Coordinates of C-alpha atoms and ligand atoms in Angstrom, one line a residue:
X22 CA -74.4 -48.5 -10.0
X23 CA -77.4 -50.3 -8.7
X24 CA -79.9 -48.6 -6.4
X25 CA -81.1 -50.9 -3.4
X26 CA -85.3 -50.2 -3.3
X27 CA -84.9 -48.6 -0.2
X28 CA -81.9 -46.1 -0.8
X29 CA -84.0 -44.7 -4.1
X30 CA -87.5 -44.4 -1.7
X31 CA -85.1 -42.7 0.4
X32 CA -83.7 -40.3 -2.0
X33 CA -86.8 -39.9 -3.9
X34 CA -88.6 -38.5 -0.9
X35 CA -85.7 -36.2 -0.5
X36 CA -86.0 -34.8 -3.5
X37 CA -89.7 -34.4 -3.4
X38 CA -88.9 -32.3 0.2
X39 CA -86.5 -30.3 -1.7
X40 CA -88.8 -29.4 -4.6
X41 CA -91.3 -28.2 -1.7
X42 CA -89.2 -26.4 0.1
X43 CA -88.1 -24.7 -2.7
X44 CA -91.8 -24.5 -4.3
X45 CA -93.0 -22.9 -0.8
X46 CA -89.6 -20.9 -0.4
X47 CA -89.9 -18.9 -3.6
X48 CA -93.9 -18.4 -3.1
X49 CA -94.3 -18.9 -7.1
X50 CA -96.6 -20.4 -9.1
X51 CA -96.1 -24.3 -9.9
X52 CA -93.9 -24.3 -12.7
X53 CA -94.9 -24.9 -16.1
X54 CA -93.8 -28.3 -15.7
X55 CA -96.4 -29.1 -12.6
X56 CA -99.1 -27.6 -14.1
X57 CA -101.8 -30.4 -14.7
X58 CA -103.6 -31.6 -17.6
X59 CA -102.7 -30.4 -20.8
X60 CA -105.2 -32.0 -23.4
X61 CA -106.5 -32.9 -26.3
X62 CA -106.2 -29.7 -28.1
X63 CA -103.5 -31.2 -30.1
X64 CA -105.2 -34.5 -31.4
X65 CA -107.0 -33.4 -35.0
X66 CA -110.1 -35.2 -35.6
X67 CA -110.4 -37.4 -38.1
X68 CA -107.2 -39.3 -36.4
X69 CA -106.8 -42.4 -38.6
X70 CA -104.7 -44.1 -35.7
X71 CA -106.9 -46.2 -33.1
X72 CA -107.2 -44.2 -29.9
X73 CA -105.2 -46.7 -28.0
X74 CA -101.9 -45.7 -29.5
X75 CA -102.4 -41.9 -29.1
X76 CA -100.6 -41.2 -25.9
X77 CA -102.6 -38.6 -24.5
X78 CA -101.3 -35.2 -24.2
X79 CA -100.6 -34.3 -21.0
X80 CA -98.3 -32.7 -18.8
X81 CA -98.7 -34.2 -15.0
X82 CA -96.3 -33.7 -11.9
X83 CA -94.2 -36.4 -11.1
X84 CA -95.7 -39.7 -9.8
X85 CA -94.3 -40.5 -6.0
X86 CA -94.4 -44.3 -6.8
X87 CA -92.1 -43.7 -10.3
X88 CA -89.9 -41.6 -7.9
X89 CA -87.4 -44.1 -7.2
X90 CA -86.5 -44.7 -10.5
X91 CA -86.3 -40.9 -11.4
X92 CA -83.7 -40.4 -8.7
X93 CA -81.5 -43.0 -9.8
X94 CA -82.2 -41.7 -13.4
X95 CA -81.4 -38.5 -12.3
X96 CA -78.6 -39.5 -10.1
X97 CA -76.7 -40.8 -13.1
X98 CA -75.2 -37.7 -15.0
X99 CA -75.3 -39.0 -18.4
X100 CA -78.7 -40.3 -18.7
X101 CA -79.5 -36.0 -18.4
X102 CA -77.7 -35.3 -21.0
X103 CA -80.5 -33.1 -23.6
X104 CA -82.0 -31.7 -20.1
X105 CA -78.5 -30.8 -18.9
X106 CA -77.8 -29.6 -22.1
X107 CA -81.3 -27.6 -22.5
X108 CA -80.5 -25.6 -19.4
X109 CA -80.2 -25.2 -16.2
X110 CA -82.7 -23.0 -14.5
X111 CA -86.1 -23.6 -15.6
X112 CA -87.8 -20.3 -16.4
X113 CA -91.8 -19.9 -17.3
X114 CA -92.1 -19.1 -20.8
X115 CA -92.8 -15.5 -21.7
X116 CA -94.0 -16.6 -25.6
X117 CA -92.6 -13.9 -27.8
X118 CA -94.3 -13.0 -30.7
X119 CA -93.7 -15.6 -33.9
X120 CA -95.3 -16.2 -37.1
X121 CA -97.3 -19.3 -38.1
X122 CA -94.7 -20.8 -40.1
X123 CA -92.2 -20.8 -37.1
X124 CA -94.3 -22.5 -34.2
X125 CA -96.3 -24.6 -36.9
X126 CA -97.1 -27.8 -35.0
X127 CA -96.5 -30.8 -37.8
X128 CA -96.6 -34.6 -35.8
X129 CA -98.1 -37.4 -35.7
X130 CA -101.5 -36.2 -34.8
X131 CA -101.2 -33.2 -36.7
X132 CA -101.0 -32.8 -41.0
X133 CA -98.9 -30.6 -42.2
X134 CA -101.7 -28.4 -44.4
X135 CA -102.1 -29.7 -47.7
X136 CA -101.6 -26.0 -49.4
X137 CA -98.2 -26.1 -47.9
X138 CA -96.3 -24.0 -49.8
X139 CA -92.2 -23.7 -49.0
X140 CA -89.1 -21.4 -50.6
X141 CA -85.7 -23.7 -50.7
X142 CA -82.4 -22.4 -50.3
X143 CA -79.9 -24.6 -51.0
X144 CA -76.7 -25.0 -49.3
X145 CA -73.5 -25.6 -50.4
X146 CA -73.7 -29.3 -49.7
X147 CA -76.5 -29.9 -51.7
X148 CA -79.2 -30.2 -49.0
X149 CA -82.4 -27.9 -48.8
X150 CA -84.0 -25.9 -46.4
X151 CA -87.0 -23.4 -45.9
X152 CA -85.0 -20.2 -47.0
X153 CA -85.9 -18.2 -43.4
X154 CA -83.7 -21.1 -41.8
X155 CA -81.3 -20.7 -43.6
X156 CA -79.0 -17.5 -42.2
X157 CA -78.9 -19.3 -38.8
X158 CA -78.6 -22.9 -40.2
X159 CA -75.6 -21.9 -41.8
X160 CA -74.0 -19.5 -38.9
X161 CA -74.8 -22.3 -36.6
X162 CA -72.8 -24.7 -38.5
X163 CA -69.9 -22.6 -39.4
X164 CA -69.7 -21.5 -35.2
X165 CA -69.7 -25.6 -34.9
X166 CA -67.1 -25.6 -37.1
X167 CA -64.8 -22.9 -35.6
X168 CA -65.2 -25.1 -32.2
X169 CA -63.1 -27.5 -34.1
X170 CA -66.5 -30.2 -35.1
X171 CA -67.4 -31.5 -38.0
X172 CA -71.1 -31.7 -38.2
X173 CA -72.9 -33.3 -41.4
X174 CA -76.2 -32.8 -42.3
X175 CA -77.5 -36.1 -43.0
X176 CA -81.6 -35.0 -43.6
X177 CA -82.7 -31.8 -44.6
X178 CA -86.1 -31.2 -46.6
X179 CA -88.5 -33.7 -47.8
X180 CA -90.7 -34.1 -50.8
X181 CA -93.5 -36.3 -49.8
X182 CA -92.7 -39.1 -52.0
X183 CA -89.7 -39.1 -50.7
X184 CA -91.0 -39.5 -46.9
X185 CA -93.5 -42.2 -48.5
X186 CA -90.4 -44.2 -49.8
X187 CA -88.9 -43.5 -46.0
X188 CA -91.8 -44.8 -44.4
X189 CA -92.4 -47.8 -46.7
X190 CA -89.5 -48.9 -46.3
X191 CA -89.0 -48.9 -43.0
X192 CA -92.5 -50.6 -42.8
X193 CA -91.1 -53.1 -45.4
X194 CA -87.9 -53.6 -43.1
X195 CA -90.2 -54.2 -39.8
X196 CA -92.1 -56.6 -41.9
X197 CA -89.5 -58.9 -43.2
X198 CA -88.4 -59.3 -39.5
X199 CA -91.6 -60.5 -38.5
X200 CA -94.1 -57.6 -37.5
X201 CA -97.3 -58.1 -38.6
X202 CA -98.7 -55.3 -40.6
X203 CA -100.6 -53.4 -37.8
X204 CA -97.5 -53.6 -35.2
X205 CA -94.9 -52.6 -38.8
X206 CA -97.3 -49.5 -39.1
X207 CA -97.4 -48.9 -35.2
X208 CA -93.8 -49.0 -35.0
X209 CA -92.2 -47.3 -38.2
X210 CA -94.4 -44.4 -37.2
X211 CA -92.2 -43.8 -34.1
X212 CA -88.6 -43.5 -36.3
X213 CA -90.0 -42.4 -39.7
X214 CA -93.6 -40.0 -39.4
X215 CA -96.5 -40.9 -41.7
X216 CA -96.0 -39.2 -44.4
X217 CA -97.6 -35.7 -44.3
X218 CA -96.7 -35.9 -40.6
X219 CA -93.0 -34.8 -41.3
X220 CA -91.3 -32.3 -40.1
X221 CA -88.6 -32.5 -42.9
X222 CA -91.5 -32.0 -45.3
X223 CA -91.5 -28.1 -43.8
X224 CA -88.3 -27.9 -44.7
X225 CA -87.3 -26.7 -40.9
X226 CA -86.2 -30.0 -39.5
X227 CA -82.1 -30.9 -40.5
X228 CA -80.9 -34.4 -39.0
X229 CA -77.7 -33.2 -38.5
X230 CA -74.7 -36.0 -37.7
X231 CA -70.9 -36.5 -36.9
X232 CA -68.8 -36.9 -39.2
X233 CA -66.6 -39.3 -37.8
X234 CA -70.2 -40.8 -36.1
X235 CA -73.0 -41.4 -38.5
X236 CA -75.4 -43.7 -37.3
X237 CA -78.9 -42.6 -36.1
X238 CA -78.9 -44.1 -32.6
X239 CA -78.8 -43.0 -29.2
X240 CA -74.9 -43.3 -29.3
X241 CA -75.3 -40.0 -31.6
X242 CA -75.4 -37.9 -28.4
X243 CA -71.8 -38.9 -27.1
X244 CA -70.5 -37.1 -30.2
X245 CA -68.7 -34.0 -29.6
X246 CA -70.9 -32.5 -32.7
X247 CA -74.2 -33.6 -30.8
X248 CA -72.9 -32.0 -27.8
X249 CA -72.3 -28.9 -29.0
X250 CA -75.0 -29.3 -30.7
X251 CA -77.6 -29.5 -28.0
X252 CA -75.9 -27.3 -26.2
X253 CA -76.3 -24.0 -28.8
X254 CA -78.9 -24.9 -31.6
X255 CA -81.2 -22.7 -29.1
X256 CA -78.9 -19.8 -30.4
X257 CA -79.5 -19.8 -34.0
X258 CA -83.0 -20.8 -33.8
X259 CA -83.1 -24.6 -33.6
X260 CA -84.5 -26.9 -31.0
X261 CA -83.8 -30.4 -29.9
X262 CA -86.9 -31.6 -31.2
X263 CA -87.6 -35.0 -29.5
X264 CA -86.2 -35.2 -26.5
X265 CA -85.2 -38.3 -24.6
X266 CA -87.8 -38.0 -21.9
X267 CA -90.7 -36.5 -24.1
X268 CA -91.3 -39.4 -26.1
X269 CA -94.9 -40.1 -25.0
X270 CA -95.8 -36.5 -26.0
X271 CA -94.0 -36.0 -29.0
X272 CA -95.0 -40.0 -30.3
X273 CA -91.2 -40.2 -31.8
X274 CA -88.4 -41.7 -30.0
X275 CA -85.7 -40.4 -28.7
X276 CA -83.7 -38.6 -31.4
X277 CA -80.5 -36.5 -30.5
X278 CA -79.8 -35.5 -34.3
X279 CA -83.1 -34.3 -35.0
X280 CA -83.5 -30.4 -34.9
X281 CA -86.1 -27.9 -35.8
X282 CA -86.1 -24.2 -36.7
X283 CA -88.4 -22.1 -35.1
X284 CA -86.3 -18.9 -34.7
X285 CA -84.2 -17.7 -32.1
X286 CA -86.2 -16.0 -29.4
X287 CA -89.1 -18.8 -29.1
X288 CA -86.3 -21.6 -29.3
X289 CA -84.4 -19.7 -26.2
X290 CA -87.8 -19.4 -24.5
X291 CA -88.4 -23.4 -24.9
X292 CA -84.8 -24.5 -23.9
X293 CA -85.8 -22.0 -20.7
X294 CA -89.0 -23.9 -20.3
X295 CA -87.9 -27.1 -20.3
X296 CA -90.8 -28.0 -21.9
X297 CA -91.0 -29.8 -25.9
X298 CA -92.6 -28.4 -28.1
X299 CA -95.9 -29.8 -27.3
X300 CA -96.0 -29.0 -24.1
X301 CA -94.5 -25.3 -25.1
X302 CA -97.5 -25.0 -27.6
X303 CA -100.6 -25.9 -25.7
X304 CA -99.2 -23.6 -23.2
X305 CA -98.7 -20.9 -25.2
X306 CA -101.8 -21.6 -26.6
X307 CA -104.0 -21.2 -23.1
X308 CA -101.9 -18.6 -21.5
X309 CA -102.5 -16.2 -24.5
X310 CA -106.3 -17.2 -25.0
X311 CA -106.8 -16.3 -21.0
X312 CA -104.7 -13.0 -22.0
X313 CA -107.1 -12.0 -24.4
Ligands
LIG401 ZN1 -85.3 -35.8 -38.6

């Protein structure tokens, strides 16, 4: 359906009266979400990328003149789908206690550390992961299973020759259909990370497909795997790590296969928050430092 300019203004300011009354009705604190400015904190020095393609980091209320197109977004049930599935209620994050390893933030502005060191466990389909995923991986896979699905793991851990040869390639493809080098580089780094930049290279990030549905494109998240999926990796410890309307934070599109341990009680309190990991980390990061 097609919104007519005036009919999304129209809604659009509705929902912005809603969201005050109910902002001023409950007498809390702006959400997470509203709370400005988020910065910086996230970008390592010694970036290689120019500074024009690092999107900054920052969380900022909705814009009134985007509005329009947010309500008809929003208005359209399926283009929700990894929020709808992350929750309904947002909650404020309570951060419970975690260990490095779990809330280690690995993207394209920060290196996983060189000294790195990972234990494997591998399953029985061959593929690897960081062995204090593994329990939940593998409970979360067989409750998929007893709901009648058929996941696949398509991606588990990474070496980083092997993310080189990922990212090369990719490069290599972009190339041959007419990228120039720069734009190639630009653009690979959004579907395959730098190496070194790689989650899988943790050994906590699984790409994990249909069976019946392989491909790794948007069409993913119609799957009845992806589905359940997004709906209880929070569970057993994983998170939807880029989600569809987070792509200027997290600098990689869209990707409803992609999932990342981080244990069970921080990946509840981040589907709660509504908030990607980003977002969750430079929060957790400021409200514990004022706690202090
Ligand atoms: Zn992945």
């Amino acid at each position: 359906m097609r919104w007519s300019k005036r009919a999304a203004a129209l809604l659009a300011s509705l929902l912005l009266l809603l969201t005050a009354v109910q902002a001023g009705g409950m007498g809390k604190e702006p959400s997470a979400r509203e709370r400005p400015v988020l910065n910086t904190r996230l970008t390592a020095p010694g970036e290689e990328r120019e500074a024009s393609k690092i999107p900054e980091l920052t969380v900022v209320a909705p814009e009134p003149v985007k509005e329009p197109e947010r309500a008809a977004e929003s208005a359209k049930p399926e283009a929700r789908t990894a929020e709808a599935a992350s929750g309904k209620e947002r909650k404020d994050p309570v951060f419970p206690e975690a260990e490095d390893w779990q809330i280690l933030l690995v993207n394209p502005w920060n290196e996983m550390p060189e000294d790195y060191e990972v234990t494997l466990k591998t399953l029985p389909d061959g593929n690897k992961v960081d062995e204090r995923a593994y329990e939940d991986l593998a409970a979360m896979l067989e409750a998929c299973r007893k709901a009648g699905l058929q996941p696949k793991i398509c991606s588990s851990y990474r070496t980083q020759s092997k993310q080189t040869y990922l990212y090369n390639n990719k490069i290599a493809r972009l190339r041959n259909a007419g990228y120039s080098r720069k734009a190639a580089e630009a653009e690979a780094g959004r579907w395959v990370a730098r190496p070194g930049t790689s989650e899988h290279q943790l050994g906590l990030a699984l790409d994990i497909v249909s069976q019946s549905y392989q491909a790794l494109t948007k069409k993913q998240e119609k799957t009845a795997e992806q589905k359940w999926l997004m709906e209880h990796c929070w569970e057993y410890g994983f998170i939807l790590r880029y989600p569809n309307d987070k792509s200027e934070i997290t600098g990689i599109g869209y990707e409803p296969w992609h999932y990342r341990y981080v244990g069970r009680e921080v990946a509840l309190d981040i589907r709660d928050s509504g908030l990607c990991m980003e977002e969750y980390l430079l929060l957790r990061e400021e409200t514990l430092e004022k706690q202090a």
